[in-house]
Tab-separated table of C-alpha atoms and ligand atoms in Angstrom:
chain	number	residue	atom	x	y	z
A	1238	UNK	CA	146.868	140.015	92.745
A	1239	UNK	CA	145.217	139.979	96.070
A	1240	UNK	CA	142.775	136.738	96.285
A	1241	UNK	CA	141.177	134.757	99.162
A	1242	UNK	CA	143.864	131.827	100.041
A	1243	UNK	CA	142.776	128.360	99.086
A	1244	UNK	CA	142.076	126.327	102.156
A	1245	UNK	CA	143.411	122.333	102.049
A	1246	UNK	CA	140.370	121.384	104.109
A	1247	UNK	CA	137.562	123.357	102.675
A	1248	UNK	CA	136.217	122.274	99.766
A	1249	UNK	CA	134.445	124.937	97.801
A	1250	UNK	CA	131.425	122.757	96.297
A	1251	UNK	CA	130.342	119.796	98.760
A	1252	UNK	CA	127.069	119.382	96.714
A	1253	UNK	CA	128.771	118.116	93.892
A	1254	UNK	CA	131.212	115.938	92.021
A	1255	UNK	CA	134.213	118.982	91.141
A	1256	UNK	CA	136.449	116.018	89.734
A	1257	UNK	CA	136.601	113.127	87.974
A	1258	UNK	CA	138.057	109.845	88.950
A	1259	UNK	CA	141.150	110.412	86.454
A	1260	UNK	CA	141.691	113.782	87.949
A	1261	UNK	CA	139.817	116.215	85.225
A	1262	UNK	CA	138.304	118.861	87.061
A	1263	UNK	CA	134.539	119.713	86.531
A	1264	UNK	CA	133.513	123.076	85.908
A	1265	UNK	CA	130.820	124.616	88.420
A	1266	UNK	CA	130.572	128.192	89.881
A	1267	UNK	CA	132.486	128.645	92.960
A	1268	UNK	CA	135.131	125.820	91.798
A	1269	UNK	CA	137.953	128.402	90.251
A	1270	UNK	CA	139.268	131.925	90.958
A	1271	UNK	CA	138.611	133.855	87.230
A	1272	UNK	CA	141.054	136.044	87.744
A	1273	UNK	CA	144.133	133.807	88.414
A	1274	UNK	CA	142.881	131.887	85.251
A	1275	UNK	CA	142.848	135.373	83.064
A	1276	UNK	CA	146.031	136.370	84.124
A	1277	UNK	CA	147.182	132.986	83.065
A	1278	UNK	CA	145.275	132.629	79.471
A	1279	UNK	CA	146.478	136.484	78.898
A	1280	UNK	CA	150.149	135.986	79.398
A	1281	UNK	CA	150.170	133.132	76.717
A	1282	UNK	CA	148.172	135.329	74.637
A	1283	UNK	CA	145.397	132.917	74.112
A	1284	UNK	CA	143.332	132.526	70.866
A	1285	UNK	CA	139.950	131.028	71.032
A	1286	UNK	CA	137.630	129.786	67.661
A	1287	UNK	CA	134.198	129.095	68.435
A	1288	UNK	CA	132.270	126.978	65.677
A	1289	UNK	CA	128.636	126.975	64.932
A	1290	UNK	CA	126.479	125.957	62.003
A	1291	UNK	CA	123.427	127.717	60.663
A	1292	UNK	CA	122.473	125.386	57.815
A	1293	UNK	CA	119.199	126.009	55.767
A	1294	UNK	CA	116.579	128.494	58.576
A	1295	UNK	CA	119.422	127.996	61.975
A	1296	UNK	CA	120.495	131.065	60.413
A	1297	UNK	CA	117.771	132.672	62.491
A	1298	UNK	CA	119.848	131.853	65.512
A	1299	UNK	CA	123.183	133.816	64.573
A	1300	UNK	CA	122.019	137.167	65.607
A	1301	UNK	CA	121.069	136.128	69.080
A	1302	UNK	CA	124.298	134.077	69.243
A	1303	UNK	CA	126.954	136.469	68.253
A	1304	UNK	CA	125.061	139.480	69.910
A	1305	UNK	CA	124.871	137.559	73.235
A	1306	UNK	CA	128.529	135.936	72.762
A	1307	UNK	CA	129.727	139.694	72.642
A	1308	UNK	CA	128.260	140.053	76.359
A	1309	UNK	CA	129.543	136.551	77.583
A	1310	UNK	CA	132.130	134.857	75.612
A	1311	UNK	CA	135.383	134.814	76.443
A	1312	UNK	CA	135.140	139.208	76.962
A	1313	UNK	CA	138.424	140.474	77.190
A	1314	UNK	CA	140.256	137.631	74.941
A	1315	UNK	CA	140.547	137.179	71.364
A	1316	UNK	CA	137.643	135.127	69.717
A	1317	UNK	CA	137.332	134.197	65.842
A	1318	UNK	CA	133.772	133.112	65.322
A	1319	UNK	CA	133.528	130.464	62.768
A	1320	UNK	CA	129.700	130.631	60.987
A	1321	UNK	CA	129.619	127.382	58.903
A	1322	UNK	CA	127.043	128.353	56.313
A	1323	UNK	CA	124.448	127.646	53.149
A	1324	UNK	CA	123.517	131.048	53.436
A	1325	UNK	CA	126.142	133.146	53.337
A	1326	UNK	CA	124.415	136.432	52.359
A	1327	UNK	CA	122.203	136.207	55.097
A	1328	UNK	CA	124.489	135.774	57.674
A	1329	UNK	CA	126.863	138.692	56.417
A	1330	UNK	CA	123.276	141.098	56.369
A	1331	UNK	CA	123.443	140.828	59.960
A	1332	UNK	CA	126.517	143.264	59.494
A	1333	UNK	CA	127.793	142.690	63.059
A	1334	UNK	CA	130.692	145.159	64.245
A	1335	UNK	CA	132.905	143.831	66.390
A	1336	UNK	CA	135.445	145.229	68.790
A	1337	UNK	CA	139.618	144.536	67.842
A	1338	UNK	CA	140.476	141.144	68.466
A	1339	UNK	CA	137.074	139.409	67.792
A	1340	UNK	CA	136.123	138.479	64.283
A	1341	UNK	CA	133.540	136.579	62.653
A	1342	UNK	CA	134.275	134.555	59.577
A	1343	UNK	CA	131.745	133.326	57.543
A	1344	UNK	CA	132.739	129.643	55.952
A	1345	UNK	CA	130.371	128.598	52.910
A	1346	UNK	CA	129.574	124.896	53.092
A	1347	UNK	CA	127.018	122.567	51.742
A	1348	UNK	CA	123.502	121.881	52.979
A	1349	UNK	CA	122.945	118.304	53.345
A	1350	UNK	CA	119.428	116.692	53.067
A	1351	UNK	CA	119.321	115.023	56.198
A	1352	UNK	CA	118.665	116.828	59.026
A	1353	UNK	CA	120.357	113.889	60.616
A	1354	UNK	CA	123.496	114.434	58.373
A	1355	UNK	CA	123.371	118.200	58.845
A	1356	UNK	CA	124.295	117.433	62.578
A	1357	UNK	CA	126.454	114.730	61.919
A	1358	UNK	CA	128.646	116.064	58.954
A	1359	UNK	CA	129.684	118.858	61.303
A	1360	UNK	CA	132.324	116.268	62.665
A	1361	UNK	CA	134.050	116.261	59.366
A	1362	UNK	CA	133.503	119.828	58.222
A	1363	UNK	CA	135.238	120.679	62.025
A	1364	UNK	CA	137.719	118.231	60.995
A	1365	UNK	CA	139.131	119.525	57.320
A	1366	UNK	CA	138.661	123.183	58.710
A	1367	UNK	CA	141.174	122.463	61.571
A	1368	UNK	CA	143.916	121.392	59.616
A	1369	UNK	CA	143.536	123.594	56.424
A	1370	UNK	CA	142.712	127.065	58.724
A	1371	UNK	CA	142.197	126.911	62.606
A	1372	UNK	CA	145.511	125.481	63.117
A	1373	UNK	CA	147.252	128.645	62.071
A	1374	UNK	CA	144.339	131.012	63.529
A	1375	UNK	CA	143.930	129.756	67.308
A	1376	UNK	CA	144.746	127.887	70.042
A	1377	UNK	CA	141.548	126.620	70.905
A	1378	UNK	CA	138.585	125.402	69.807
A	1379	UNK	CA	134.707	125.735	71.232
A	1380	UNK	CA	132.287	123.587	69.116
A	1381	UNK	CA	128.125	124.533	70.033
A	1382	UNK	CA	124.797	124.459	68.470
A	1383	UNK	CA	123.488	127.356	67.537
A	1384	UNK	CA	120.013	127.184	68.499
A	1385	UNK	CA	121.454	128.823	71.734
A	1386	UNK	CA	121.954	132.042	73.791
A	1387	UNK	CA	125.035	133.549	76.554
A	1388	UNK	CA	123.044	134.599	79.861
A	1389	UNK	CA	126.196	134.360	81.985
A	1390	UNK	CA	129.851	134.744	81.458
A	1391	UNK	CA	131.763	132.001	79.593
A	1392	UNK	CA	135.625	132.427	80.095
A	1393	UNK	CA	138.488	130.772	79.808
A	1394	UNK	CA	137.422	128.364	82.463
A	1395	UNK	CA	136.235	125.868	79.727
A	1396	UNK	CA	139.688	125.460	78.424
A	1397	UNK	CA	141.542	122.377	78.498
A	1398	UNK	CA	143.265	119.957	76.192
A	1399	UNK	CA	140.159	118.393	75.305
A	1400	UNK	CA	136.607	119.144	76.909
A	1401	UNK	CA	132.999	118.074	77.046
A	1402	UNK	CA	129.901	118.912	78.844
A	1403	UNK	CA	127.297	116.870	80.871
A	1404	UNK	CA	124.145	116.833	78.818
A	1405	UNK	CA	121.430	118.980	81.001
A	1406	UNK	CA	119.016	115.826	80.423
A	1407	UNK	CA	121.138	113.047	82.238
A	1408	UNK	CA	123.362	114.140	84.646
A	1409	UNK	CA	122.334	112.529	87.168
A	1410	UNK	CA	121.632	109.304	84.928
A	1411	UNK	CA	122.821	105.989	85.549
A	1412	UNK	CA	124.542	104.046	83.265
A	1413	UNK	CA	121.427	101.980	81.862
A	1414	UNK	CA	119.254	105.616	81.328
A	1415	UNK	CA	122.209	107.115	79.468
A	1416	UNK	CA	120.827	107.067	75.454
A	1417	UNK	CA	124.795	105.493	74.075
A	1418	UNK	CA	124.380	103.743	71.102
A	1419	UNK	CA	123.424	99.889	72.127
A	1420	UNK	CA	123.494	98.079	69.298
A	1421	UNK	CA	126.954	96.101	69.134
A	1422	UNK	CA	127.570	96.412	64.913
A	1423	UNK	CA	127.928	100.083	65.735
A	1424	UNK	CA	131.084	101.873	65.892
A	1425	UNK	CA	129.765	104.032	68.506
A	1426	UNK	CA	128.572	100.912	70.657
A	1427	UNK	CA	129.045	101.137	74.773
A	1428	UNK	CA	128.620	97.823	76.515
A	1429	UNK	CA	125.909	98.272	79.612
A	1430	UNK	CA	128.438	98.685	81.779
A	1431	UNK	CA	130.877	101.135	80.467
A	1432	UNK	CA	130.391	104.853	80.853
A	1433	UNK	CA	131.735	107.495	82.674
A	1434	UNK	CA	129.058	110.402	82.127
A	1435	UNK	CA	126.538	111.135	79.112
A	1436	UNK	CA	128.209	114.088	77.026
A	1437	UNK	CA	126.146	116.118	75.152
A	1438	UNK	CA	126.311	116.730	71.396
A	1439	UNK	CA	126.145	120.045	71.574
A	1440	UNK	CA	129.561	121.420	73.560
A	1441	UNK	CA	133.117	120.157	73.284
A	1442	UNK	CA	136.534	121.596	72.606
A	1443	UNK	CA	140.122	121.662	73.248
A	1444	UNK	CA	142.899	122.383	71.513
A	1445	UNK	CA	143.215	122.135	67.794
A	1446	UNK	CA	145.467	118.996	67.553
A	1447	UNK	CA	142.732	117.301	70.022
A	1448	UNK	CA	139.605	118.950	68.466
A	1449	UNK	CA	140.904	117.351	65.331
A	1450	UNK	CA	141.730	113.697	66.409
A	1451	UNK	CA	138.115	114.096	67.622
A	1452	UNK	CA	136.095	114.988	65.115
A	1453	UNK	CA	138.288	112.627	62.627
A	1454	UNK	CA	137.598	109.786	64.768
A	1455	UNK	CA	133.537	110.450	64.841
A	1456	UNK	CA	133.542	111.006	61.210
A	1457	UNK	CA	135.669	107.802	60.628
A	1458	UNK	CA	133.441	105.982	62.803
A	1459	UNK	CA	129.962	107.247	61.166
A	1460	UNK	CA	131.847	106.554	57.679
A	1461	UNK	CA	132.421	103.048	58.761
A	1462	UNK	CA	128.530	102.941	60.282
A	1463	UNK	CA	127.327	104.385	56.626
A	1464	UNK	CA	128.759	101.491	54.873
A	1465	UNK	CA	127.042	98.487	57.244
A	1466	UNK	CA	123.676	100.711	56.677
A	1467	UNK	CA	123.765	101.853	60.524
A	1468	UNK	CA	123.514	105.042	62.024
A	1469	UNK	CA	123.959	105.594	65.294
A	1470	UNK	CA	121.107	106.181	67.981
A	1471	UNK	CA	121.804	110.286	68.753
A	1472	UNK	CA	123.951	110.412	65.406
A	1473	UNK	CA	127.361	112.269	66.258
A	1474	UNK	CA	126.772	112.580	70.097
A	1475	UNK	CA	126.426	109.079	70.164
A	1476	UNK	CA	130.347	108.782	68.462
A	1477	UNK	CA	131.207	111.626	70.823
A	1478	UNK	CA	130.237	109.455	74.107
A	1479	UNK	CA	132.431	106.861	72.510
A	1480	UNK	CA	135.128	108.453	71.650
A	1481	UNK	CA	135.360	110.538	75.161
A	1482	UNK	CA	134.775	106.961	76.679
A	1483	UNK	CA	138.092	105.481	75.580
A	1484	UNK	CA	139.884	109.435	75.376
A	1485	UNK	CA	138.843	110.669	78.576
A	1486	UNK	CA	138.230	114.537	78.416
A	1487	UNK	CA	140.970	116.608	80.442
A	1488	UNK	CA	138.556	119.138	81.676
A	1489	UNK	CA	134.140	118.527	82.019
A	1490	UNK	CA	132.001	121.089	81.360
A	1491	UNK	CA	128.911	121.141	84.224
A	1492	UNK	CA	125.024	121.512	83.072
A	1493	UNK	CA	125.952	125.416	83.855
A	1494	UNK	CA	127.236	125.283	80.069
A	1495	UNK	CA	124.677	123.675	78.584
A	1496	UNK	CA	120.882	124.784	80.018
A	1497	UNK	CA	117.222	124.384	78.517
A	1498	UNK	CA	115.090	126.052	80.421
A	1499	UNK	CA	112.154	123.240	79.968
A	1500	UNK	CA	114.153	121.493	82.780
A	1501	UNK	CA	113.400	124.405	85.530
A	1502	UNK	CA	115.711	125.122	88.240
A	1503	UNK	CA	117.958	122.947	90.288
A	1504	UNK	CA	119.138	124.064	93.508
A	1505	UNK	CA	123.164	122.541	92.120
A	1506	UNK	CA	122.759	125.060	89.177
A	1507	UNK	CA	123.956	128.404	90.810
A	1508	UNK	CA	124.372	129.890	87.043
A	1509	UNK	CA	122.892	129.122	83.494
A	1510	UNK	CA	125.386	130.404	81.489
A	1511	UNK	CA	124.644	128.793	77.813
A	1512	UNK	CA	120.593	127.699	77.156
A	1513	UNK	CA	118.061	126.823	74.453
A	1514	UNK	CA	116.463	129.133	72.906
A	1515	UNK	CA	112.990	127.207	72.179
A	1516	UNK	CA	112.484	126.455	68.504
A	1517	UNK	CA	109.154	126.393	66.803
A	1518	UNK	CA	109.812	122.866	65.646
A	1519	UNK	CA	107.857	122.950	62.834
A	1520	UNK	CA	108.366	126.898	61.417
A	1521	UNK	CA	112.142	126.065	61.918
A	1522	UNK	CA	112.765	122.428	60.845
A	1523	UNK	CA	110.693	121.137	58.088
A	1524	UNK	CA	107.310	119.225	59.028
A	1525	UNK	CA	108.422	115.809	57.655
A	1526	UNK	CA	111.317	116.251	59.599
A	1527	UNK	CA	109.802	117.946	62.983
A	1528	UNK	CA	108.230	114.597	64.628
A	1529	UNK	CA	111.264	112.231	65.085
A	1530	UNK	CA	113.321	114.821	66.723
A	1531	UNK	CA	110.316	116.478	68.893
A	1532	UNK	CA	110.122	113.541	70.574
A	1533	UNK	CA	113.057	113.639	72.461
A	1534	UNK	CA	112.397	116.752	73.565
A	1535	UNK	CA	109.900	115.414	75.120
A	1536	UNK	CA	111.769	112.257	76.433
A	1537	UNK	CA	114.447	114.692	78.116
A	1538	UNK	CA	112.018	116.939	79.888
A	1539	UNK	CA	109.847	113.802	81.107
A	1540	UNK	CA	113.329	112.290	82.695
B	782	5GW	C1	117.141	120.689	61.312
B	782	5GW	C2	116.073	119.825	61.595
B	782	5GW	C3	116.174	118.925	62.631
B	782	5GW	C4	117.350	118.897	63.382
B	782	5GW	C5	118.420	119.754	63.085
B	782	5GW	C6	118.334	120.647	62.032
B	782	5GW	C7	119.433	121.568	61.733
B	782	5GW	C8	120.536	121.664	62.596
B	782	5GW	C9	119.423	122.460	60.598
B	782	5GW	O1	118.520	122.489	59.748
B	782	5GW	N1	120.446	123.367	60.446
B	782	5GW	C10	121.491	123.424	61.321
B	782	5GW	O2	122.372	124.275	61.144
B	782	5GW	N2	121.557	122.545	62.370
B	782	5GW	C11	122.735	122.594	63.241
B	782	5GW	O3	122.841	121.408	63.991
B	782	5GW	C12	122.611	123.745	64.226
B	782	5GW	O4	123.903	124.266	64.511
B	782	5GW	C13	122.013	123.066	65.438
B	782	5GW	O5	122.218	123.784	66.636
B	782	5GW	C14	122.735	121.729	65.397
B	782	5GW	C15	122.030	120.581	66.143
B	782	5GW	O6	120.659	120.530	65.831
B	782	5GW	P1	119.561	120.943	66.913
B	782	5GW	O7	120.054	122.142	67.668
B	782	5GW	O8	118.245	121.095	66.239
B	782	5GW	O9	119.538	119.686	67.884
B	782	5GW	P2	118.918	119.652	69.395
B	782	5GW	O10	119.195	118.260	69.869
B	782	5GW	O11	119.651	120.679	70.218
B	782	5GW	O12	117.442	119.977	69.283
B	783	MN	MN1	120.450	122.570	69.734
């Protein structure tokens, strides 16, 4: 394989951070060679599961997602999709036919009330699925909202013992703008000066051991939460920023991965591989439910 050499005193990216202090790199365009990672991931034969919930009308999102996935995700690997579902017979109707070596399998769970427990219980859903089924399907794990679309290629790049992504909203933050949970009785509480980054909710991964001590920790932690009658400022990305606080992540996954397009451009952001696809807050989520979680929308885009 014929590549340009790497040069000892040329860094690729001066514009921004491509490592962390404990030596996990951070993902951005123009950081890795694709094709030396490929070649790598191909010779072990790599599996990847990617999870997503469509709970209750999210199921609206799956077409999008899987049909822009199939452009973007992971193309020339092996990829079980993993559609945690109330509405199985929807999400089957989309009847999508995939090429050998990508599958989508449709897992039938409950709908909880909440919309707040609907995002949080996919901690422990993750969880019981990783040791009764992913464990003996892949190798790794890719955990994302669905509310989302592929406009660039995500490849094995992302891949690491145990990854998360800088929420689009604060990467730049400092410590006393990033939203962790303040309030010390929580389980997910970050004294104001602790904090490496502010990971977003919506994006982590790793492999399945990893993946599993994560989401079993979150779970264990909102569990705990439940039973003082707290819940935690973002719900489960406020455990994740906790948990990736005292387990730092291995690899970091730049705002590349994780886009809305309400934030614009940035000159830093060469690609936008992974954005928002803008909800109709109230169509999509119920009305009661539509105002507490609009306005943080809001917050993010005035920040
Ligand atoms: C419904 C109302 C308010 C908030 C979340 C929901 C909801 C989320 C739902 O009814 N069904 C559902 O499957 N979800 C899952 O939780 C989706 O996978 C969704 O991507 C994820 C996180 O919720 P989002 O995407 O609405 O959160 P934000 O912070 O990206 O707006
Ligand atoms: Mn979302």
């Amino acid at each position: 394989m014929l590549y340009e050499k790497p040069e000892a005193l040329k860094p690729p990216r001066t514009d921004v951070l491509m490592m962390t202090p404990w030596f996990a790199p951070i993902v951005w365009d123009g950081t890795y060679n694709i094709d030396i990672l490929n070649a790598q991931f191909h010779q072990r034969g790599v599996r990847v599961g990617i999870t997503v919930f469509a709970i209750k009308k999210y199921v609206v999102f799956i077409k999008t997602f899987v049909e822009t996935a199939e452009k973007f995700f992971m193309v020339g690997h092996d990829v079980n999709y993993y559609v945690f579902t109330d509405r199985a017979d929807e999400v089957r109707q989309y009847n999508i036919t995939l090429p050998a070596g990508r599958r989508l399998v449709v897992l039938e769970v409950p709908a909880y009330k909440r919309w707040q427990e609907v995002s949080m219980r996919r901690m422990e859903m993750i969880r019981d699925y990783s040791r009764q089924r992913f464990v003996n399907e892949v190798d790794y794990l890719v955990c994302v909202d669905v509310d989302m679309k592929f406009t660039d290629d995500v490849g094995v790049e992302i891949l690491s013992d145990l990854f998360g992504t800088l929420h689009p909203g604060f990467y730049g933050a400092p410590r006393s703008r990033c939203t962790y949970e303040r309030r010390s009785q929580s389980e997910a509480y970050i004294p104001a000066d602790e904090g490496d980054f502010y990971y977003a909710g919506g994006y982590f991964g790793g492999t399945i051991e990893e993946v599993y001590k994560l989401t079993n920790f979150c779970h264990n932690a909102m569990m705990a939460d439940k039973q003082k009658n707290i819940e935690a400022v973002w719900h489960d990305e406020s455990y994740l920023n906790k948990y990736f606080l005292y387990h730092k992540p291995t690899k970091i996954l730049s705002p590349e991965y994780l886009w809305d397009n309400g934030f614009g451009t940035r000159e830093f952001l060469k690609r936008r591989r992974f954005v928002a696809v803008p909800k109709n807050h109230n169509a999509i989520r119920n009305r009661r439910e539509a105002g507490a979680k609009r306005k943080v929308t809001e917050k993010f885009h005035r920040s």
